[in-house]
CSV table of N, CA and C in Angstrom, one decimal:
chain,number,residue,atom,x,y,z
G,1,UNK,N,-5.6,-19.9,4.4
G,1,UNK,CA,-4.4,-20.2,5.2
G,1,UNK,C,-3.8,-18.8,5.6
G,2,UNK,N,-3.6,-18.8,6.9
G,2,UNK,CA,-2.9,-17.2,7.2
G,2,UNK,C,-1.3,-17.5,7.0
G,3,UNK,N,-0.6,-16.3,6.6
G,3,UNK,CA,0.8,-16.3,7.1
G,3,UNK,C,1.6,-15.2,7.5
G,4,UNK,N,2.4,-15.3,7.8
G,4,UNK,CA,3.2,-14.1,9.0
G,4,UNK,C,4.4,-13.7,8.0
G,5,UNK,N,4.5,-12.3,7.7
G,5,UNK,CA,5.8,-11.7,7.4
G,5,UNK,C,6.3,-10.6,8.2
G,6,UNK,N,7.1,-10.4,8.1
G,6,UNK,CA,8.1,-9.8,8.8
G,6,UNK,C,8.4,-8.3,7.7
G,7,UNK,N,8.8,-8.1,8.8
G,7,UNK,CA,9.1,-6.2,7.8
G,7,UNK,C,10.2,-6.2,6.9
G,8,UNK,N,10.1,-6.0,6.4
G,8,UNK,CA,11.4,-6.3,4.9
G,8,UNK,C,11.0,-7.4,4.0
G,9,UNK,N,10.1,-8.3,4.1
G,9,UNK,CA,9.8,-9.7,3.4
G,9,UNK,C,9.0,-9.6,2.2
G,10,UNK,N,8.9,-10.0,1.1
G,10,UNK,CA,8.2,-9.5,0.5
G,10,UNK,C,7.0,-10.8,0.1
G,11,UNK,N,6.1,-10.3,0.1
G,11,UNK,CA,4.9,-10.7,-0.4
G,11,UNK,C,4.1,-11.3,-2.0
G,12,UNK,N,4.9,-10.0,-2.9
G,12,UNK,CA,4.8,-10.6,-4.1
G,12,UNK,C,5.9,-10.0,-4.7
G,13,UNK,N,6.1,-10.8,-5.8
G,13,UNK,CA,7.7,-9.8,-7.0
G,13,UNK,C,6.7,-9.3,-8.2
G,14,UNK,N,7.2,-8.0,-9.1
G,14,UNK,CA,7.0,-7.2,-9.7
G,14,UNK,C,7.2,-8.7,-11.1
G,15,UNK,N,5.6,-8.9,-12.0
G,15,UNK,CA,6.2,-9.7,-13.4
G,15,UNK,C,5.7,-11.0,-13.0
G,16,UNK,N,5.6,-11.3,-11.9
G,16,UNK,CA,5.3,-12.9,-11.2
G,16,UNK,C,3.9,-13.3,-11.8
G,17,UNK,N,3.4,-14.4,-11.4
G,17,UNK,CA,2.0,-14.4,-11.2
G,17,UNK,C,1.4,-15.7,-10.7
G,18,UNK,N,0.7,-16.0,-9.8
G,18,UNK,CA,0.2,-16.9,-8.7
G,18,UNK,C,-0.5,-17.3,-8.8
G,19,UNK,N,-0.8,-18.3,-7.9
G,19,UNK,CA,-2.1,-19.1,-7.8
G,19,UNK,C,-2.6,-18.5,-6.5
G,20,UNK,N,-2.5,-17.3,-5.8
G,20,UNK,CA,-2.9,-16.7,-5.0
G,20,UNK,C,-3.8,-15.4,-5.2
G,21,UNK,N,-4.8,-15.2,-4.2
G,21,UNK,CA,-4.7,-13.4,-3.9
G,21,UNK,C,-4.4,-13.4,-2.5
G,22,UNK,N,-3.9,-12.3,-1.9
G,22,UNK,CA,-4.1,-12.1,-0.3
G,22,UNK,C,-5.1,-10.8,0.2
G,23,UNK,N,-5.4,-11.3,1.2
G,23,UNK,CA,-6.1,-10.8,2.8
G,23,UNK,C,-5.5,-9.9,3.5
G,24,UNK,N,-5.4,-8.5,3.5
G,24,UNK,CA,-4.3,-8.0,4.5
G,24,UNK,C,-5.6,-8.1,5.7
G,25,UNK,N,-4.5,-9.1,6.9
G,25,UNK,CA,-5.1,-9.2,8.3
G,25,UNK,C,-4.8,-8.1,9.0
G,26,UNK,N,-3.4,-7.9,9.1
G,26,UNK,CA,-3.1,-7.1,9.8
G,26,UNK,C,-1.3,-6.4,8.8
G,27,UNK,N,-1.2,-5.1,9.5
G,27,UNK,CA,0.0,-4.6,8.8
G,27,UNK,C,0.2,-3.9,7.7
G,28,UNK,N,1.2,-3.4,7.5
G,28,UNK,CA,1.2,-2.7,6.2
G,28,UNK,C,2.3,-3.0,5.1
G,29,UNK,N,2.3,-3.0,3.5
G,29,UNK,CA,2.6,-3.2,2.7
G,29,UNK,C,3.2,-1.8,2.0
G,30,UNK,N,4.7,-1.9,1.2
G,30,UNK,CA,4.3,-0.6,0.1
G,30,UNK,C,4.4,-1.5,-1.3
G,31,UNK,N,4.2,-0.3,-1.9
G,31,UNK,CA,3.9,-1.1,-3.7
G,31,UNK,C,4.8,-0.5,-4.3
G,32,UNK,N,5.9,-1.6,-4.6
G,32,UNK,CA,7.0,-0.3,-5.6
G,32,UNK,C,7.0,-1.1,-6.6
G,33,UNK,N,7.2,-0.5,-8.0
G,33,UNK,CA,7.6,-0.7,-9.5
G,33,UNK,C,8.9,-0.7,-10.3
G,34,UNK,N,9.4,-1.3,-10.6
G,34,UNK,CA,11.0,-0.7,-11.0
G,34,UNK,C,10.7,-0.8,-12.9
G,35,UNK,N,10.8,0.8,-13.7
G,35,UNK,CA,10.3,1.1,-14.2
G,35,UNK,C,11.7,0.2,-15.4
G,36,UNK,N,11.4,0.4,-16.5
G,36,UNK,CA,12.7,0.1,-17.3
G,36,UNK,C,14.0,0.8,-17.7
G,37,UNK,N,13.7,2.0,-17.4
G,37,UNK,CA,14.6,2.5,-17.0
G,37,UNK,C,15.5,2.7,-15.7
G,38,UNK,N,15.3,1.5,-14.8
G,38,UNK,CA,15.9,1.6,-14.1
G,38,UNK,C,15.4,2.2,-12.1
G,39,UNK,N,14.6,2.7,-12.4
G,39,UNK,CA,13.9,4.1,-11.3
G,39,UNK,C,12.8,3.0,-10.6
G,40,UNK,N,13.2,3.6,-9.5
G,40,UNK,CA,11.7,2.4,-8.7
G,40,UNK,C,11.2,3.8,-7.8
G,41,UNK,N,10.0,3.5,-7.8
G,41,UNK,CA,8.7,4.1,-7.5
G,41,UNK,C,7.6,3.8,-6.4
G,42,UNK,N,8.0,4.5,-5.4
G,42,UNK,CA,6.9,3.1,-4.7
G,42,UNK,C,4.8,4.3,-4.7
G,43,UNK,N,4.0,3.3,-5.4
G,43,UNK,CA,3.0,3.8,-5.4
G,43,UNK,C,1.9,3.8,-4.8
G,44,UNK,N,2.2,2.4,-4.1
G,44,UNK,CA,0.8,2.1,-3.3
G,44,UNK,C,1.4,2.0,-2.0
G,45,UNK,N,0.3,1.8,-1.0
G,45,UNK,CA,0.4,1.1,0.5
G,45,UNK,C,-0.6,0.2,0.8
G,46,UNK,N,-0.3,-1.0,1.0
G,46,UNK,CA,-1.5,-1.6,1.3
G,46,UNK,C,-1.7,-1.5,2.7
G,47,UNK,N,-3.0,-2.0,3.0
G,47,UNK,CA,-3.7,-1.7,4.7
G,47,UNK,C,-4.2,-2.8,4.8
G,48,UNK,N,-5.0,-3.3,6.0
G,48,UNK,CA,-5.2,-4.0,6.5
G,48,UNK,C,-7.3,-4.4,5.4
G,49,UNK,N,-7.6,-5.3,5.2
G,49,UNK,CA,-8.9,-5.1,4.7
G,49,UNK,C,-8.8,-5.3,3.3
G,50,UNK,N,-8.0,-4.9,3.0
G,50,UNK,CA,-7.6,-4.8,1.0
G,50,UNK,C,-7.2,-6.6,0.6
G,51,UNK,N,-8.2,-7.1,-0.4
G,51,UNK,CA,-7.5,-8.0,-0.9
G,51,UNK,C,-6.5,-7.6,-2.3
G,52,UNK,N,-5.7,-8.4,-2.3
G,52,UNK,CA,-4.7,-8.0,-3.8
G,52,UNK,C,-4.1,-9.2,-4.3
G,53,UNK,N,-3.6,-9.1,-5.4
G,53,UNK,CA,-3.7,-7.8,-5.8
G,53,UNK,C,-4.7,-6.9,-6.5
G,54,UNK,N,-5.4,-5.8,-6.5
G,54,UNK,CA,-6.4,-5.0,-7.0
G,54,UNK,C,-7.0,-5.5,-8.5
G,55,UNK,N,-6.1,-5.8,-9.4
G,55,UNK,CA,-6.2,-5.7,-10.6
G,55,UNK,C,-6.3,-7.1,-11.0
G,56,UNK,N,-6.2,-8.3,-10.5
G,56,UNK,CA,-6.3,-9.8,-10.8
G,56,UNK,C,-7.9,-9.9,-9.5
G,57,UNK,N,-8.9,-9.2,-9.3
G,57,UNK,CA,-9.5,-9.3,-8.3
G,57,UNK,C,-11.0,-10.3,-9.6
G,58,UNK,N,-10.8,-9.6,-11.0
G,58,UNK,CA,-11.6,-10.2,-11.2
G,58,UNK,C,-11.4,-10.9,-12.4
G,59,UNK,N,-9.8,-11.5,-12.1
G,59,UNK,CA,-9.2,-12.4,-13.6
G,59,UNK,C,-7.9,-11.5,-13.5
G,60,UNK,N,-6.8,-13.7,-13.2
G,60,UNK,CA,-5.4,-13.2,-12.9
G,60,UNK,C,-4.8,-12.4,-14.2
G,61,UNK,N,-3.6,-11.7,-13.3
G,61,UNK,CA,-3.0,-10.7,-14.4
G,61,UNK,C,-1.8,-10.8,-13.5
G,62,UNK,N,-0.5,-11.0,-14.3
G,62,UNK,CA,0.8,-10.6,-13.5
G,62,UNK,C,0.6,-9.4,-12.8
G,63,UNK,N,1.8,-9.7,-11.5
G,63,UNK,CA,2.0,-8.6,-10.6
G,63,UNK,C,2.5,-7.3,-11.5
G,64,UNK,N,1.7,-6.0,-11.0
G,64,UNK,CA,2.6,-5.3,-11.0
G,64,UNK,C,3.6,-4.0,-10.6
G,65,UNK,N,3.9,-4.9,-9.7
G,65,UNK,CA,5.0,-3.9,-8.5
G,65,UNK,C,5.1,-5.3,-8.0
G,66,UNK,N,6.1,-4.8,-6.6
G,66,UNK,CA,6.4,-5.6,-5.8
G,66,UNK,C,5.9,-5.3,-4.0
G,67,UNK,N,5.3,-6.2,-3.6
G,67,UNK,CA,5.0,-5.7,-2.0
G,67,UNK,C,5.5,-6.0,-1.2
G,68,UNK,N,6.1,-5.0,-0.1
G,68,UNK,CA,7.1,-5.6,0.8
G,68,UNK,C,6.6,-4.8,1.9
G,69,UNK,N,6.4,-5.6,3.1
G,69,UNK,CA,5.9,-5.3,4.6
G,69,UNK,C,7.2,-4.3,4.9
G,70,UNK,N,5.9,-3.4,5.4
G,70,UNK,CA,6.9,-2.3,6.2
G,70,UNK,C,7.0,-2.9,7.7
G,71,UNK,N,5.7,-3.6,8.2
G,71,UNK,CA,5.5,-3.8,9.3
G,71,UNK,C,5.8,-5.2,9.6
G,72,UNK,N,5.4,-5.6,10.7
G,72,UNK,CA,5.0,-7.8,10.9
G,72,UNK,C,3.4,-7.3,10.5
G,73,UNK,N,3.1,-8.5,9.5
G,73,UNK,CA,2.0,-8.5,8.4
G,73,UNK,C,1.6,-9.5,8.7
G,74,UNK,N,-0.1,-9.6,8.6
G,74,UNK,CA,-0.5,-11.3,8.9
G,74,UNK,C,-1.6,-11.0,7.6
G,75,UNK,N,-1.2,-12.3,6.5
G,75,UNK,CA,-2.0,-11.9,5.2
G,75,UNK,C,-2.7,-13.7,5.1
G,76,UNK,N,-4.0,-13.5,5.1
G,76,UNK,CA,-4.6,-14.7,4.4
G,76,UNK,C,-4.4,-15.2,3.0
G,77,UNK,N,-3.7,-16.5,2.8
G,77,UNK,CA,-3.8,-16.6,1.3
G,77,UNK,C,-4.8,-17.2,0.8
G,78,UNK,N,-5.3,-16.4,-0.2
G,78,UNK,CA,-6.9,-17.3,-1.2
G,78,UNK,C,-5.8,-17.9,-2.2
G,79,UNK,N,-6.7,-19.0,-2.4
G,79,UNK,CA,-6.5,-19.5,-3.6
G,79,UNK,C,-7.4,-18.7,-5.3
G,80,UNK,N,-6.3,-18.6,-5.8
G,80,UNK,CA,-6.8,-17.6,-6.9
G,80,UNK,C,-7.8,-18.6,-7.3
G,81,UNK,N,-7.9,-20.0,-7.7
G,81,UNK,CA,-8.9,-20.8,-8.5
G,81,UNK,C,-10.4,-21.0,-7.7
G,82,UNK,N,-9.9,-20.8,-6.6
G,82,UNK,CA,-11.4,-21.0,-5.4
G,82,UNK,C,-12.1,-19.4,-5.8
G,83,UNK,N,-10.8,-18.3,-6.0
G,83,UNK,CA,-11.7,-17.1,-5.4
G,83,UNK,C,-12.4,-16.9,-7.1
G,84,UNK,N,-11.8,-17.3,-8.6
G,84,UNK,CA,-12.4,-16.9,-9.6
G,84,UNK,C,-13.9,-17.7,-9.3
G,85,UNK,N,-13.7,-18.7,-9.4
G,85,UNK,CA,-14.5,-19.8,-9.8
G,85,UNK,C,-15.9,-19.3,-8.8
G,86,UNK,N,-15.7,-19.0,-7.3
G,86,UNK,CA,-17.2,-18.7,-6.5
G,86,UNK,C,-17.6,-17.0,-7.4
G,87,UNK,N,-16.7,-16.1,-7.7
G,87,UNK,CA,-16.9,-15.4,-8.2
G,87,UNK,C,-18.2,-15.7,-10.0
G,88,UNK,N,-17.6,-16.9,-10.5
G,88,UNK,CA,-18.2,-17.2,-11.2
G,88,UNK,C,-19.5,-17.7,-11.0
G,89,UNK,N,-19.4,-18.3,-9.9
G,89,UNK,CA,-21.3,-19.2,-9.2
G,89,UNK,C,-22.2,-18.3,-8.5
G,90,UNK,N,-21.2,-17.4,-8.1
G,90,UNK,CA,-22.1,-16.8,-7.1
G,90,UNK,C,-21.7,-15.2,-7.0
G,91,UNK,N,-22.5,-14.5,-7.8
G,91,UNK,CA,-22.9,-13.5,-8.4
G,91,UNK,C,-22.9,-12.1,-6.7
G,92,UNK,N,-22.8,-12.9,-5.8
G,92,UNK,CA,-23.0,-11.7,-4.9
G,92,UNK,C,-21.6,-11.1,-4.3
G,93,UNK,N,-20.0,-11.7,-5.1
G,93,UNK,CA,-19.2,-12.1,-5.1
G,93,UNK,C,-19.1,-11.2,-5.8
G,94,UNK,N,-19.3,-10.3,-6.3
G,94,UNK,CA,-19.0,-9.1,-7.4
G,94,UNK,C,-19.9,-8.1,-6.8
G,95,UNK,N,-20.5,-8.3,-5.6
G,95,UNK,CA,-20.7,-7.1,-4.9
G,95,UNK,C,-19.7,-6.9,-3.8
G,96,UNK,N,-18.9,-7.6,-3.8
G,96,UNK,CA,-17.7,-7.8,-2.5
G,96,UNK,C,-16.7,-7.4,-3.2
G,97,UNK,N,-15.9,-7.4,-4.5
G,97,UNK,CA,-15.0,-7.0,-5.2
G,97,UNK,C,-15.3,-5.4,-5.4
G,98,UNK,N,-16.6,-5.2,-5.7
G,98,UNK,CA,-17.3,-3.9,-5.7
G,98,UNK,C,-16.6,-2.7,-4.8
G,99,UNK,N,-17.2,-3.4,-3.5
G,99,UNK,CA,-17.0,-2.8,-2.3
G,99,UNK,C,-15.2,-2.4,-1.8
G,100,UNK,N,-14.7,-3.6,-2.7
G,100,UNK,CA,-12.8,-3.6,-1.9
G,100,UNK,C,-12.9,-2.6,-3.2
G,101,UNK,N,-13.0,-2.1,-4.1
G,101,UNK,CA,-12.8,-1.0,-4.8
G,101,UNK,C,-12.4,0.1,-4.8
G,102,UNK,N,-14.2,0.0,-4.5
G,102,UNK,CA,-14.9,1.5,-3.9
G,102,UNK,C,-13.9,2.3,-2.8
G,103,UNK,N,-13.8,1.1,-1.7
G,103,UNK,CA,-12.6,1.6,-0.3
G,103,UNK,C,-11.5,1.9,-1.5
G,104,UNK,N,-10.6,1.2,-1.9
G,104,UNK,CA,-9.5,1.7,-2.5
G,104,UNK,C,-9.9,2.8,-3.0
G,105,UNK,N,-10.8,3.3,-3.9
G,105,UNK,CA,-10.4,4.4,-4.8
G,105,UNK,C,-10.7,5.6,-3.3
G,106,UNK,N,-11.7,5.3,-2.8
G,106,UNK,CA,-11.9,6.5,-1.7
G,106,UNK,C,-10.0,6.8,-0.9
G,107,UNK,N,-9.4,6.0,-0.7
G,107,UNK,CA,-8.0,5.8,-0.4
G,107,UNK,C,-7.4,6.6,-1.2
G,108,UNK,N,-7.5,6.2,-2.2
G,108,UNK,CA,-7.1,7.3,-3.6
G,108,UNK,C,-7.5,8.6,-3.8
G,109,UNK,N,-8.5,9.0,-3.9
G,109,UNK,CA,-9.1,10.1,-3.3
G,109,UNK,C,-8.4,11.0,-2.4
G,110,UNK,N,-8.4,10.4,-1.2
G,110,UNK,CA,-7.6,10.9,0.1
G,110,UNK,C,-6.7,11.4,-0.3
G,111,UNK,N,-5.9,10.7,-0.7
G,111,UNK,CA,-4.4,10.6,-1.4
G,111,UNK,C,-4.0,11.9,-2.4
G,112,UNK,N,-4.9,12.0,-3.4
G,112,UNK,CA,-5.0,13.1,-4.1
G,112,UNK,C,-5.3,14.5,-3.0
G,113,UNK,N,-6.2,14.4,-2.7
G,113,UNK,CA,-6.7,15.5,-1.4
G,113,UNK,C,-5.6,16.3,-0.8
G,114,UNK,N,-5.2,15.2,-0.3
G,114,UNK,CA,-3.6,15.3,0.5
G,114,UNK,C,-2.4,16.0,-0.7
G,115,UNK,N,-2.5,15.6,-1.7
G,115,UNK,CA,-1.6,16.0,-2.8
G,115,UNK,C,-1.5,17.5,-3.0
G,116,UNK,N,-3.2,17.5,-3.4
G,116,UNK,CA,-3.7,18.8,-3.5
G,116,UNK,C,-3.6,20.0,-2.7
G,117,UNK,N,-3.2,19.6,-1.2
G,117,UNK,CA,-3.5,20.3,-0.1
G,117,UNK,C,-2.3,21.4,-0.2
G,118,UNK,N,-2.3,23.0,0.0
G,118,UNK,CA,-1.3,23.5,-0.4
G,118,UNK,C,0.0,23.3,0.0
G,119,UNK,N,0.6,23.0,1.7
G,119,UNK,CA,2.1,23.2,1.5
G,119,UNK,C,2.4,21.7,1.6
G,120,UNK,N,3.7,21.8,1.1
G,120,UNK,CA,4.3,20.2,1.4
G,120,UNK,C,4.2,19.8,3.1
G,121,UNK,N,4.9,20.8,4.1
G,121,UNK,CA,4.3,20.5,5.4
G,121,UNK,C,3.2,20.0,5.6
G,122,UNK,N,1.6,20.3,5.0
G,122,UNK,CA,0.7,20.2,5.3
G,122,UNK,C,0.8,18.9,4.9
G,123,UNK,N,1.0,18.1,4.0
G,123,UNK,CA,0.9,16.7,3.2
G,123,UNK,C,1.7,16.2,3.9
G,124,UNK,N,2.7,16.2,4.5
G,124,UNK,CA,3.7,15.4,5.4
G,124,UNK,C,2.8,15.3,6.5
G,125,UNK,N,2.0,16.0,7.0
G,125,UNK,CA,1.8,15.9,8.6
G,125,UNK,C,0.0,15.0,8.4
G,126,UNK,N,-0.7,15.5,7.3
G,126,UNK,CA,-1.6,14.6,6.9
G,126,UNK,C,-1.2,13.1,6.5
G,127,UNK,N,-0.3,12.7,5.8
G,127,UNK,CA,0.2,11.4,5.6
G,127,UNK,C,1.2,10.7,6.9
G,128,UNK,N,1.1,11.4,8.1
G,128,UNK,CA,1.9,10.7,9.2
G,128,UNK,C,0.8,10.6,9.7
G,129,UNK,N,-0.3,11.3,10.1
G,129,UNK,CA,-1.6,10.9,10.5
G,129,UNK,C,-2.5,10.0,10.0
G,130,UNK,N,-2.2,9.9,9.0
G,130,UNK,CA,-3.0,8.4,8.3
G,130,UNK,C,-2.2,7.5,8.9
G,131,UNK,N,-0.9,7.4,8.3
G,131,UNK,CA,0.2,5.8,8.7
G,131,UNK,C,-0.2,6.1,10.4
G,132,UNK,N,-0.4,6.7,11.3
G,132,UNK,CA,-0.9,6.9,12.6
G,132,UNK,C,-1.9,6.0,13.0
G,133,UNK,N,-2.3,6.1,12.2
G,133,UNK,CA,-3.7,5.2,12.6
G,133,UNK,C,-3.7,3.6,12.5
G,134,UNK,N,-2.8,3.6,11.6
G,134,UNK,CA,-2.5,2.2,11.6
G,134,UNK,C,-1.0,1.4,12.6
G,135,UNK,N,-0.5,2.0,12.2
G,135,UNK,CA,0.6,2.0,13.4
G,135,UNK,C,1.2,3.2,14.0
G,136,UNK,N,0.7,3.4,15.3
G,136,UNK,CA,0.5,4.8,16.1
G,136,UNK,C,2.3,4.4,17.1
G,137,UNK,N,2.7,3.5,17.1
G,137,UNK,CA,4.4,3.1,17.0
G,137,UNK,C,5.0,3.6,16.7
G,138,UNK,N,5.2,3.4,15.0
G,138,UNK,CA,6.1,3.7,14.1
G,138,UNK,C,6.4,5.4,13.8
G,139,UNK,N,7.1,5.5,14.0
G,139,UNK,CA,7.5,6.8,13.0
G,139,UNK,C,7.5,6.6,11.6
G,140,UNK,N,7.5,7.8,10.8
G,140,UNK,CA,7.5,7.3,9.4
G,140,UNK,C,8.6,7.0,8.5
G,141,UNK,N,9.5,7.4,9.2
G,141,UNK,CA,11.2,7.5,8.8
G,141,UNK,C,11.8,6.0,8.8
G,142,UNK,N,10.7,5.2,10.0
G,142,UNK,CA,11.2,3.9,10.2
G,142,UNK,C,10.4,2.9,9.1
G,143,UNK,N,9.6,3.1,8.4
G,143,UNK,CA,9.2,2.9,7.6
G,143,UNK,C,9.3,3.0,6.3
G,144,UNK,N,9.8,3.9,5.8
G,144,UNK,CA,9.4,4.5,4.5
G,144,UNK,C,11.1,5.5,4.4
G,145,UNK,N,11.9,5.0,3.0
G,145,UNK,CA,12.8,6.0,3.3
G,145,UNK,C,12.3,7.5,2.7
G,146,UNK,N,13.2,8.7,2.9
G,146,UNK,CA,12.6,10.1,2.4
G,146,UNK,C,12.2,10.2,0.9
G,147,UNK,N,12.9,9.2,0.3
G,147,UNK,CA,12.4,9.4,-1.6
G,147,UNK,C,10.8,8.9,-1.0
G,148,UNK,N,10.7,7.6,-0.4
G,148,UNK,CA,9.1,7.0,-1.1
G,148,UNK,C,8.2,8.1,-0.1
G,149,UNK,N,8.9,8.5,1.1
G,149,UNK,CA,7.8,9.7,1.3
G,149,UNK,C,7.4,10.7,0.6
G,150,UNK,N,8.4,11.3,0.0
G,150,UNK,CA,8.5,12.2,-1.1
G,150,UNK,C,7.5,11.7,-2.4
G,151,UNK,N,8.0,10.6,-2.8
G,151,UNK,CA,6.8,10.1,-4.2
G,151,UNK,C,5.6,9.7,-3.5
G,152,UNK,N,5.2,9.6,-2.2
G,152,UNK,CA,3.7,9.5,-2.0
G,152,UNK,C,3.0,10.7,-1.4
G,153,UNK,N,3.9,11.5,-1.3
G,153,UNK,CA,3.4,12.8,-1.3
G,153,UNK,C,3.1,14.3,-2.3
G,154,UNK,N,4.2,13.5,-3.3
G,154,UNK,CA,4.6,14.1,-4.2
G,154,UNK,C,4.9,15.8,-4.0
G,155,UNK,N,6.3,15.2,-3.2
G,155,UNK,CA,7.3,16.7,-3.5
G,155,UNK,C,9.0,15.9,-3.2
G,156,UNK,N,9.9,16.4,-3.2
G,156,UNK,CA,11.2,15.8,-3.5
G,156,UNK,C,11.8,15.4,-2.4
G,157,UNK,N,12.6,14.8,-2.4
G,157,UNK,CA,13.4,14.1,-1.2
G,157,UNK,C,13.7,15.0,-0.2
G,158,UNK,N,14.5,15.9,-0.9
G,158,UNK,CA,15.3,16.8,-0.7
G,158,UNK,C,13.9,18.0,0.6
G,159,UNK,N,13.2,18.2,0.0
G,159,UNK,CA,11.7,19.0,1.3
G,159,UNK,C,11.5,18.0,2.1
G,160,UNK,N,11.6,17.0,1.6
G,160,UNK,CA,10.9,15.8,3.0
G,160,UNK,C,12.3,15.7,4.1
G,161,UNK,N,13.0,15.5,3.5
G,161,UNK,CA,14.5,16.1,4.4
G,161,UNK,C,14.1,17.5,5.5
G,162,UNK,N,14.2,18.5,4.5
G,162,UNK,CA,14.4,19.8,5.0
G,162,UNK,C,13.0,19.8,6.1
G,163,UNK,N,11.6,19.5,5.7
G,163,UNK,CA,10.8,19.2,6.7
G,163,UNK,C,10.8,18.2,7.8
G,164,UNK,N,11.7,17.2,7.7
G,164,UNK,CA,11.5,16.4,9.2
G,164,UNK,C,12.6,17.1,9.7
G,165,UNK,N,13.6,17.9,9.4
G,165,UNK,CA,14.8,18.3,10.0
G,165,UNK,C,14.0,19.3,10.8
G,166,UNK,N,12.9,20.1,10.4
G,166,UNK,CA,12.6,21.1,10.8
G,166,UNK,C,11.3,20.6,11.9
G,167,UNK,N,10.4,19.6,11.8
G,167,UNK,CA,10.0,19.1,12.3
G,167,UNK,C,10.5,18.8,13.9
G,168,UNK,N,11.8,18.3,13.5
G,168,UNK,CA,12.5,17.6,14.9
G,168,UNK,C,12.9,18.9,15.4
G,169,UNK,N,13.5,19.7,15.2
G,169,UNK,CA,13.9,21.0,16.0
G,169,UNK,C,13.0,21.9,16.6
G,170,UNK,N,11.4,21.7,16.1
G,170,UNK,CA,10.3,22.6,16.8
G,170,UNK,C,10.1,21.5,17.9
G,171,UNK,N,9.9,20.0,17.7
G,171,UNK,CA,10.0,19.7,18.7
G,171,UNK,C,11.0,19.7,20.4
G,172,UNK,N,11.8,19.8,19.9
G,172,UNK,CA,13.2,20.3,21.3
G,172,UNK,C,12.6,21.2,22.4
């Protein structure tokens, strides 16, 4: 069964645990954590293609984060008992979990790459070009406030500031 969210809506809560996985059809998700001390973190992004959650893909496990559409998201829901159980009969079902992996860690990869890449400018303008590709619309600012750019880029609010400021002024 498909369903439609809206940007701000969330899709799963951090601790929960369902009788679901989902389908990203279309849209984008982030993945934030709120640590016990207090501090939330956002870590992931989901894309379109990814089923989730990652970690219940082959035996449920509470959520852990929470996903909340940046975008209008259209996510198929599996039923978690239909999707263990064919997993169970039918063995080519674990070359399909395989494969949603594989793509994630290569994502991850990227991700790192991008990390790695020397200046923070450089990682800003590489991670607006990815979110580009999926929604070539959005700006990233509309999306994502400057901390969760900052923690998925990994440099501080405060550069991701001073870089779009500086960003918007070369453009003028």
């Amino acid at each position: 069964m498909k369903i439609t969210l809206h940007k701000g809506e969330v899709l799963f809560h951090q601790g929960d645990t369902s009788a679901y996985l989902y389908r990203i059809v279309s849209g984008l998700f982030k993945v934030t954590h709120i640590h016990e001390n207090g501090n939330v973190v956002m870590f992931n992004i989901l894309y379109p293609g990814e089923v989730v959650p990652h970690h219940s893909l082959i035996s449920p496990q509470e959520y852990r984060g929470t996903a909340t559409a940046l975008t209008e998201c259209k996510v198929e829901r599996i039923l978690a008992k239909d999707w263990y159980e064919e997993l169970e009969h039918n063995k080519d079902k674990a070359i399909e979990i395989a494969r949603l992996l594989q793509e994630k860690i290569g994502f991850l990869h990227q991700r790192i790459d991008y990390m790695a890449i020397g200046t923070p400018a450089e990682r800003l303008r590489l991670f607006q070009e990815w979110l580009t590709g999926y929604v070539p619309y959005e700006q990233v600012t509309e999306l994502l406030t400057q901390e969760e750019i900052g923690q998925f880029i990994g440099v501080r609010r405060e550069t991701v500031n001073r870089l779009l400021r500086q960003n918007s002024h070369e453009q003028m």
